[in-house]
mmCIF file of C-alpha atoms in Angstrom:
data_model
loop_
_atom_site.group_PDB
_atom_site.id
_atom_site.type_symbol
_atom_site.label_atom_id
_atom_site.label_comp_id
_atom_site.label_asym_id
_atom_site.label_seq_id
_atom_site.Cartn_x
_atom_site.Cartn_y
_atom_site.Cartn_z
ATOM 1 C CA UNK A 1 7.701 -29.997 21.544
ATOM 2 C CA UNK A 2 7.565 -30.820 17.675
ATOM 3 C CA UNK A 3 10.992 -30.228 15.364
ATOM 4 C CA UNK A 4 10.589 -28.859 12.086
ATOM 5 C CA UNK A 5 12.685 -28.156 9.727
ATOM 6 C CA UNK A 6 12.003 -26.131 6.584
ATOM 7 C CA UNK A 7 13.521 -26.397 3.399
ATOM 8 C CA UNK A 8 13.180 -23.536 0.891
ATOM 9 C CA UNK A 9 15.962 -21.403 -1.034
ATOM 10 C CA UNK A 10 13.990 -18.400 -0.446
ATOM 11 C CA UNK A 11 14.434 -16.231 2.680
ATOM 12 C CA UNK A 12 11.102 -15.105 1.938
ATOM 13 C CA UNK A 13 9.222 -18.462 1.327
ATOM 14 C CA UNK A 14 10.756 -19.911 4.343
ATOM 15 C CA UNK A 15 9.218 -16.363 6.070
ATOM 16 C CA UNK A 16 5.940 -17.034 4.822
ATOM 17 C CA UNK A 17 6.125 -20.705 5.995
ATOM 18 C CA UNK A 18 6.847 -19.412 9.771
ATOM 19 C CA UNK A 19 4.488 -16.960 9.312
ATOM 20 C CA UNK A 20 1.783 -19.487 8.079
ATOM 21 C CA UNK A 21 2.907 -21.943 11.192
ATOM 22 C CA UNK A 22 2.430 -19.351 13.874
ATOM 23 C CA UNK A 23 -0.974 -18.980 12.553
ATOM 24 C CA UNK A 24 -1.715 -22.604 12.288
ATOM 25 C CA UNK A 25 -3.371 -24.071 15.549
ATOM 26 C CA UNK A 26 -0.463 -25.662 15.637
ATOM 27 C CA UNK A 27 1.231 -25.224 19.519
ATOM 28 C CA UNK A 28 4.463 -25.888 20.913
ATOM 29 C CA UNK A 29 6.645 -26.775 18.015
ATOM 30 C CA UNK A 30 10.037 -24.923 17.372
ATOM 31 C CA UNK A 31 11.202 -24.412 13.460
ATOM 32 C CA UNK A 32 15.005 -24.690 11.750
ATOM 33 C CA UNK A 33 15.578 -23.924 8.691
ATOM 34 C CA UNK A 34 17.846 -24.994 5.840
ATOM 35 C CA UNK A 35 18.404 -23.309 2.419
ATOM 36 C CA UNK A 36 18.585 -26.367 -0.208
ATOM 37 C CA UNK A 37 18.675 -30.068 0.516
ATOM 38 C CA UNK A 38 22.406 -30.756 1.397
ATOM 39 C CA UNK A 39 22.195 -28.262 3.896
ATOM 40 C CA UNK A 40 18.914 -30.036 5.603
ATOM 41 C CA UNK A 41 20.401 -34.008 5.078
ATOM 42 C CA UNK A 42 23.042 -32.391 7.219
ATOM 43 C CA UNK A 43 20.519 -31.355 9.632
ATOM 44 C CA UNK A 44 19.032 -34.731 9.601
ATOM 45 C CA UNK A 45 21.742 -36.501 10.159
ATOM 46 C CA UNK A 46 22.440 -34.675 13.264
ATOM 47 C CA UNK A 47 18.920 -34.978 15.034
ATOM 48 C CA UNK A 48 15.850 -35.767 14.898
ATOM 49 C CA UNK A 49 12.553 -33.909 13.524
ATOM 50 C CA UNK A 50 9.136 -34.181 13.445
ATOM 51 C CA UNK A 51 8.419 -32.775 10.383
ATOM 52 C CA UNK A 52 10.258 -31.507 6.936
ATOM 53 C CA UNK A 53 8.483 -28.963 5.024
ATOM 54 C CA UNK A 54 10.454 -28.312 1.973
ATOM 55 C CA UNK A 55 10.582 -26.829 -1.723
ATOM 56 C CA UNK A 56 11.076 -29.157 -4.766
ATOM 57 C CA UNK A 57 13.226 -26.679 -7.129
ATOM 58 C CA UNK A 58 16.411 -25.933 -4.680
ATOM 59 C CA UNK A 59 20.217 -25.586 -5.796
ATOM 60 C CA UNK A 60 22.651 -28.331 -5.095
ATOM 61 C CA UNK A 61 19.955 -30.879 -3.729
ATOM 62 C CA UNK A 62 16.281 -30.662 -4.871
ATOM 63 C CA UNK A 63 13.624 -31.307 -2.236
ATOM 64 C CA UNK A 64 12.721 -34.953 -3.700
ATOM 65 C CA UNK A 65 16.348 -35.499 -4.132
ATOM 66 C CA UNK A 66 16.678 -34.899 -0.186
ATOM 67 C CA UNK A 67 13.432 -37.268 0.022
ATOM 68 C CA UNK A 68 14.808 -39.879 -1.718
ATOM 69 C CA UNK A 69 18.250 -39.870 0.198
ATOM 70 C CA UNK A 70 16.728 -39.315 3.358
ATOM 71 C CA UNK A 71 14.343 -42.515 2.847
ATOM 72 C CA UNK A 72 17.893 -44.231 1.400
ATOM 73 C CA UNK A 73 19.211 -43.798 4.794
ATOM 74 C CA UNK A 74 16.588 -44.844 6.682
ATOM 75 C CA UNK A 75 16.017 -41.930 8.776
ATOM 76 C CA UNK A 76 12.652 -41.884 9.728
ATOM 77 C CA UNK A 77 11.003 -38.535 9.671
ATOM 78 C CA UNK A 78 7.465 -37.291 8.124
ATOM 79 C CA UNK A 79 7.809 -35.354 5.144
ATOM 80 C CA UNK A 80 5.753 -32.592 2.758
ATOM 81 C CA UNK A 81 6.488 -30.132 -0.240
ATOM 82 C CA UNK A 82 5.587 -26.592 -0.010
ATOM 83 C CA UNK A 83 6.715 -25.991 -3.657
ATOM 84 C CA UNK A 84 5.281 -24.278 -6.660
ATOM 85 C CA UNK A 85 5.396 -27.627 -8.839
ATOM 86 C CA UNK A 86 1.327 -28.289 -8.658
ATOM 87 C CA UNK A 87 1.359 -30.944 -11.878
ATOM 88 C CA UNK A 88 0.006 -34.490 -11.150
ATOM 89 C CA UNK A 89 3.239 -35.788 -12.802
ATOM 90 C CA UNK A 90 5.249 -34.180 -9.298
ATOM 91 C CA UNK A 91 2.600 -34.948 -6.707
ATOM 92 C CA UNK A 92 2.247 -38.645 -8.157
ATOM 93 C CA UNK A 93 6.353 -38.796 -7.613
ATOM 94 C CA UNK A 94 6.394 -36.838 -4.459
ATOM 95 C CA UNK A 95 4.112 -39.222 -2.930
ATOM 96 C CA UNK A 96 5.513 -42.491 -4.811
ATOM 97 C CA UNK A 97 8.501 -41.094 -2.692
ATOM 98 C CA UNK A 98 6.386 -40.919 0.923
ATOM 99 C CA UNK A 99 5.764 -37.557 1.029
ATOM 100 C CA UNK A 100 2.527 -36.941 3.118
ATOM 101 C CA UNK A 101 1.976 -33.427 1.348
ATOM 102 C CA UNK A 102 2.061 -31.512 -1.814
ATOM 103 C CA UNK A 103 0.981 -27.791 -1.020
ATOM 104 C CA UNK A 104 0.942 -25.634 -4.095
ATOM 105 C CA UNK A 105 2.265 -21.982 -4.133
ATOM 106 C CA UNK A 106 0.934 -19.541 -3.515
ATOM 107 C CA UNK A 107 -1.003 -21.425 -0.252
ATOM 108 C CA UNK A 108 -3.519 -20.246 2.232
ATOM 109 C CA UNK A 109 -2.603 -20.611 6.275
ATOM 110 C CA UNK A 110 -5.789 -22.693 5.897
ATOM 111 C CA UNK A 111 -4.597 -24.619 3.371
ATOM 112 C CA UNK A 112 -1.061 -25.598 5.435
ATOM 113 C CA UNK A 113 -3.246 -25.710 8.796
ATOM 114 C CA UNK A 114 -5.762 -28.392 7.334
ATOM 115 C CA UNK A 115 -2.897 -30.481 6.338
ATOM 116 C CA UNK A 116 -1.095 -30.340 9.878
ATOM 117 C CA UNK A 117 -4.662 -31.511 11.295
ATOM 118 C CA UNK A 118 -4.839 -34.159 9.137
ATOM 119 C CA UNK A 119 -1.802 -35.251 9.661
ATOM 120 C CA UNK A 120 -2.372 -35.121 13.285
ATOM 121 C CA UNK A 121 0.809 -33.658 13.891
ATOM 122 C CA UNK A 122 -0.235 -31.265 17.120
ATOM 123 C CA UNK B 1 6.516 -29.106 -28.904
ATOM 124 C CA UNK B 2 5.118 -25.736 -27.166
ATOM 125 C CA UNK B 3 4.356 -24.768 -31.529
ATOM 126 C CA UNK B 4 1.058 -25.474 -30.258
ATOM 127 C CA UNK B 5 1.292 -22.972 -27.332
ATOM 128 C CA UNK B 6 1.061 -19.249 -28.700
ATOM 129 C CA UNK B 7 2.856 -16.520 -26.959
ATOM 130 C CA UNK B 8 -0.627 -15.201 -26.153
ATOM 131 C CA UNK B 9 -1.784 -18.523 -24.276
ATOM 132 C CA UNK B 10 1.529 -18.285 -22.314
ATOM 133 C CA UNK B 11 0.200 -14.443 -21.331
ATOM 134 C CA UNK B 12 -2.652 -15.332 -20.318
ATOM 135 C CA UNK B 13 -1.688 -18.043 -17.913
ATOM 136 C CA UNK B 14 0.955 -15.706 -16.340
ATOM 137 C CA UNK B 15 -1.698 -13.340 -15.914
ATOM 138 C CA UNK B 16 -4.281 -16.330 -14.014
ATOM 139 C CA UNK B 17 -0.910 -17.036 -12.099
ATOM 140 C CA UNK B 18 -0.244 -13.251 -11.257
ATOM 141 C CA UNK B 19 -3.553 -12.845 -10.101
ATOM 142 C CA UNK B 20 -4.130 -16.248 -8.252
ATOM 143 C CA UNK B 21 -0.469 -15.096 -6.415
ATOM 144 C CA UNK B 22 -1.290 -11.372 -5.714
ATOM 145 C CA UNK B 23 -5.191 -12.256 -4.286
ATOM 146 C CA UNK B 24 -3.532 -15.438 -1.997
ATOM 147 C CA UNK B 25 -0.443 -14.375 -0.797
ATOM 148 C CA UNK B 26 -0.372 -10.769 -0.984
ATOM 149 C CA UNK B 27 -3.988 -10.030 -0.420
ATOM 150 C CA UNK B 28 -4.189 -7.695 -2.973
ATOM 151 C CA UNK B 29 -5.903 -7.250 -6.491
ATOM 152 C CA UNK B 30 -4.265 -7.290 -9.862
ATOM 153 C CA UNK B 31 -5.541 -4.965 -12.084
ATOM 154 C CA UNK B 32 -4.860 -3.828 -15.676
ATOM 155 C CA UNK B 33 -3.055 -0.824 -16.363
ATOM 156 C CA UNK B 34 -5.223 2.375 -17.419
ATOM 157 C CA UNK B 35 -4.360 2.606 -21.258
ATOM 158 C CA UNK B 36 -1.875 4.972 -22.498
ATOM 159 C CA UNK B 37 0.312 4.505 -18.842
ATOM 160 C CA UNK B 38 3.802 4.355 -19.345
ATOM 161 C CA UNK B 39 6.412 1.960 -17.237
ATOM 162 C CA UNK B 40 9.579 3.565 -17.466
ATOM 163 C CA UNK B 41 12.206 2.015 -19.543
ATOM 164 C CA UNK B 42 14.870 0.386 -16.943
ATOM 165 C CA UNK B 43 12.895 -1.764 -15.189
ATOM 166 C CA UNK B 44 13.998 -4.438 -12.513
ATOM 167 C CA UNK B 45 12.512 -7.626 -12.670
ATOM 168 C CA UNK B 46 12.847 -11.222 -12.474
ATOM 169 C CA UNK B 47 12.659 -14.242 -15.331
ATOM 170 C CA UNK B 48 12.111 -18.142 -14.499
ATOM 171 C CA UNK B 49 12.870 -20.771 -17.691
ATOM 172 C CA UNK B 50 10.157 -22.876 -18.228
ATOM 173 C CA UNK B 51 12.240 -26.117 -20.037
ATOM 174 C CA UNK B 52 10.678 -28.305 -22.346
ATOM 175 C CA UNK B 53 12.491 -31.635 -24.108
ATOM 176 C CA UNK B 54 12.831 -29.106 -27.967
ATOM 177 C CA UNK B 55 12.598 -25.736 -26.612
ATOM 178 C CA UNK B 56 11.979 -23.149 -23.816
ATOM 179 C CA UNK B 57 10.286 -20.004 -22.535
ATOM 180 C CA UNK B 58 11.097 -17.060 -19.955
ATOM 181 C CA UNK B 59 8.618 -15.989 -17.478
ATOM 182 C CA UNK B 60 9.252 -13.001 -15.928
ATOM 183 C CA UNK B 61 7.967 -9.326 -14.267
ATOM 184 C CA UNK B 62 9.705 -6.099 -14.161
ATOM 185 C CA UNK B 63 8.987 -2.598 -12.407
ATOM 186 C CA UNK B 64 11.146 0.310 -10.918
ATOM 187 C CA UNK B 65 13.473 0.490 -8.105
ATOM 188 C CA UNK B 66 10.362 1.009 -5.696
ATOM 189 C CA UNK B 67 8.217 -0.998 -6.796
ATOM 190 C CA UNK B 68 10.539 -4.009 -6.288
ATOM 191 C CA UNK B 69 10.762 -2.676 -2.637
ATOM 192 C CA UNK B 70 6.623 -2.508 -2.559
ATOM 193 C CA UNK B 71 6.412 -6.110 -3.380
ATOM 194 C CA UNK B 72 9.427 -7.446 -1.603
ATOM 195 C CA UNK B 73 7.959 -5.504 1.502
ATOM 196 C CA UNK B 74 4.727 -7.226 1.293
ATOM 197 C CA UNK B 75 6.149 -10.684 1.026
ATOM 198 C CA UNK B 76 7.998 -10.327 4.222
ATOM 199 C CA UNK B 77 5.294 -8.271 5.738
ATOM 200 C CA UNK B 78 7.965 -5.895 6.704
ATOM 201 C CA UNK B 79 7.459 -2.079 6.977
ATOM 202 C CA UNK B 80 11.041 -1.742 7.002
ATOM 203 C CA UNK B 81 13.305 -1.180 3.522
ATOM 204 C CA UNK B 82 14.841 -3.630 3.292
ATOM 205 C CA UNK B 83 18.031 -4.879 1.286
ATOM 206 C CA UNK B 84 18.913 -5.570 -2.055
ATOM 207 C CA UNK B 85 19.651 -9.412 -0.989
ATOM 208 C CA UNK B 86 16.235 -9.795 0.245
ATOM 209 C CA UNK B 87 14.310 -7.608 -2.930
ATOM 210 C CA UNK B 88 16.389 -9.884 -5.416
ATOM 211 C CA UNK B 89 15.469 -12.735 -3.248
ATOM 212 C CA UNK B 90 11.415 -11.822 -2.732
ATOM 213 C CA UNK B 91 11.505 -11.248 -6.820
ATOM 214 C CA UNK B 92 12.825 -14.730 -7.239
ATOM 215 C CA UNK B 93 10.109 -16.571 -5.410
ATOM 216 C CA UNK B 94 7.578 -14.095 -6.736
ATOM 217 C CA UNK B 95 8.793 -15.173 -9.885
ATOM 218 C CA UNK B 96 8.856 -19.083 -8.978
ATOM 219 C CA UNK B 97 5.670 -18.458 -8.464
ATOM 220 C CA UNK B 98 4.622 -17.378 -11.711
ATOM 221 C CA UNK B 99 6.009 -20.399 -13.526
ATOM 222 C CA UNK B 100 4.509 -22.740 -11.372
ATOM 223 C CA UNK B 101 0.901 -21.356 -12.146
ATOM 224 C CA UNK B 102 1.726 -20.882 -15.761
ATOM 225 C CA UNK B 103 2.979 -25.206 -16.044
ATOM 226 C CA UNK B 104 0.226 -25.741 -13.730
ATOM 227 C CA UNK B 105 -2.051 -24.355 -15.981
ATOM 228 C CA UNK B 106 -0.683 -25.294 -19.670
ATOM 229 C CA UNK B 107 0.661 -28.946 -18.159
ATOM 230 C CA UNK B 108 -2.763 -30.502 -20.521
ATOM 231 C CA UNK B 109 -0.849 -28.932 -23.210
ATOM 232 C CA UNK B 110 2.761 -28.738 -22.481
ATOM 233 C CA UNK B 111 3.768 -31.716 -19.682
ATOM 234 C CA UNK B 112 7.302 -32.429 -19.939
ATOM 235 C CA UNK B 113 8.150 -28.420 -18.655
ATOM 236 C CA UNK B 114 10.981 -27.812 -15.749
ATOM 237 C CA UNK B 115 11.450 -25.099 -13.651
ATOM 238 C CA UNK B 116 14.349 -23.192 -14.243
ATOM 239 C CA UNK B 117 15.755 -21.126 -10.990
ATOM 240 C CA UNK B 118 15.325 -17.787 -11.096
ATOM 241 C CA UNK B 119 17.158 -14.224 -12.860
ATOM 242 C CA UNK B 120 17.253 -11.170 -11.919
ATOM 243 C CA UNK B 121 17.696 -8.501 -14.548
ATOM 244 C CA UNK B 122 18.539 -4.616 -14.385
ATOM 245 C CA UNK B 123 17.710 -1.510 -17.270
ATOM 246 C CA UNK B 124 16.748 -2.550 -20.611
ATOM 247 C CA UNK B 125 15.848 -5.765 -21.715
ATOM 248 C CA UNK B 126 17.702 -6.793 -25.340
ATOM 249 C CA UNK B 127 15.726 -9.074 -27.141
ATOM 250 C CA UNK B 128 17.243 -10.770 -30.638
ATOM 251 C CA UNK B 129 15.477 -11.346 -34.196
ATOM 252 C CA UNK B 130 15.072 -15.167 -33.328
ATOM 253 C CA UNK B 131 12.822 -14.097 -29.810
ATOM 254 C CA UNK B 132 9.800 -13.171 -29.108
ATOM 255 C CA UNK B 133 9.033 -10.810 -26.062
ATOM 256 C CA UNK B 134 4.900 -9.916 -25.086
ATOM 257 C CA UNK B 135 4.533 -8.076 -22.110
ATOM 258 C CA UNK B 136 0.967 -7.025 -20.444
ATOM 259 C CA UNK B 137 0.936 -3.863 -17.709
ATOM 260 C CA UNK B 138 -1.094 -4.355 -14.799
ATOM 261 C CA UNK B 139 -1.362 -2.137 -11.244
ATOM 262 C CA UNK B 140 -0.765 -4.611 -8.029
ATOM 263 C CA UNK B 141 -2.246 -2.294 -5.428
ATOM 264 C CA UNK B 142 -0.039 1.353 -6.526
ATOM 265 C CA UNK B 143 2.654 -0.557 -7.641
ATOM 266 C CA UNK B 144 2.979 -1.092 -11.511
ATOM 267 C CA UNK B 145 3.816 -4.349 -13.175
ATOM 268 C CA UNK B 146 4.680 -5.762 -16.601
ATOM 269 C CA UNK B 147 4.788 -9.278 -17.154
ATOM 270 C CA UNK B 148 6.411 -10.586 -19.354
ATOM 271 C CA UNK B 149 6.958 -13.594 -21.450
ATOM 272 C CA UNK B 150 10.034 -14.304 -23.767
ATOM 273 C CA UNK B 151 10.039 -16.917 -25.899
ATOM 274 C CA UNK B 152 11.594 -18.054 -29.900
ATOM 275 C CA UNK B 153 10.072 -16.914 -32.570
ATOM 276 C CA UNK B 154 8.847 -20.077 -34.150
ATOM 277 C CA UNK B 155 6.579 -20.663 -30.888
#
């Protein structure tokens, strides 16, 4: 069974996100879901997770604020943006950071589901 | 720095971004108003900053009461009404959205631009002497739109 744990200020993005999961060909994973980065370091403090799909504009703690500390604290967990920064300025950061992923919004299910392939996660 | 960005550049990449948002996400097609349509005047709608180092712009879209329910429907696929919380919330993203494709798309011109979060706004939109406001009506399935971008009046 694979963790994940999305990230987004939106109760709609984070909708479309399980929504875009469930029809994935990704199988047997289980999602939680946090509403700005605090909330998720909290998360990940706690337990593990397989993946973090998050946003990069969030209140209190950005997504590649959360990267950063996350990585700062050693916890080991594979991370992507879902986020509606698509500028090669943020994906050369993001991944500078260790982020695996940049999707741009608005994505396709294909879009997020070739990325999960490639990263071999099922 | 966004002197060299007119008001009508900043249009037109709302409108890519609009149409790029409502084709992928929603599944629909954005179209242009028929001329001589009217929105009516209090509108609710949503504005994201777009922050550069000297100055900044608003992005935003407005339309009535049920047209914010049309779109915030199809965003959660829900058939349901469903509350303000979760309108003001699907307008937001929607919204987020926008900018994204609009720094995306002007970042050649324009790179040092931050997304603001997002506003909602209710009724009539004030705009001062030292702003500029250009707005563009389009139909996203029945439901109709104006976009708008707000900006100072030197850019």
């Amino acid at each position: 069974m694979k963790n994940l744990l999305i990230v987004d200020d939106s109760k709609a993005m984070r909708m479309i996100i399980r929504r875009g999961l469930s029809q994935s060909s990704l199988r047997d994973y289980q999602t939680e879901e946090a509403t700005n980065g605090q909330e998720a370091l909290q998360k990940l403090r706690m337990r593990s997770y397989d993946l973090v799909i998050a946003d990069w504009n969030m209140p209190e703690m950005s997504g590649i604020e959360l990267l950063k500390t996350i990585r700062a604290e050693s916890i080991m967990v594979r991370f992507g943006f879902i986020t509606s920064e698509g500028t090669e300025d943020i994906r050369n950061l993001a991944t500078s950071c260790g982020a695996e992923f940049v999707i741009v919004k608005p994505f396709t299910t294909e879009t997020l589901d070739a990325v999960l392939m490639r990263m071999e996660l099922k | 720095m966004t002197s060299a960005i007119t008001p009508k550049h900043w249009l037109t990449a709302a409108r890519a971004a609009a149409q790029e948002f409502a084709s992928t996400t929603l599944g629909l097609v954005l179209t242009e108003a028929v001329p001589g349509s009217e929105m009516p005047e209090d509108l609710t709608g949503c504005f994201v900053a777009l922050v550069g180092d000297e100055d900044s712009i608003q992005i935003g879209f407005a339309t009535n009461a049920s047209g914010c329910q049309c779109l915030a429907k199809a965003l959660f696929a829900s058939e349901a009404e469903l509350p303000n919380e979760d309108v003001y919330d699907a307008l937001g993203e929607i919204a987020n959205i926008l900018a994204g494709g609009v720094k995306m798309r002007l970042a050649s011109a324009h790179s040092q631009l931050a997304i603001g979060l997002p506003i909602v706004m209710e009724g009539h939109l004030r705009v001062t002497e030292r702003q500029v406001l250009v707005a563009e009506d389009f139909l996203l399935d029945q439901v109709a739109i104006r976009l708008l971008i707000l900006c100072g009046r030197e850019a």
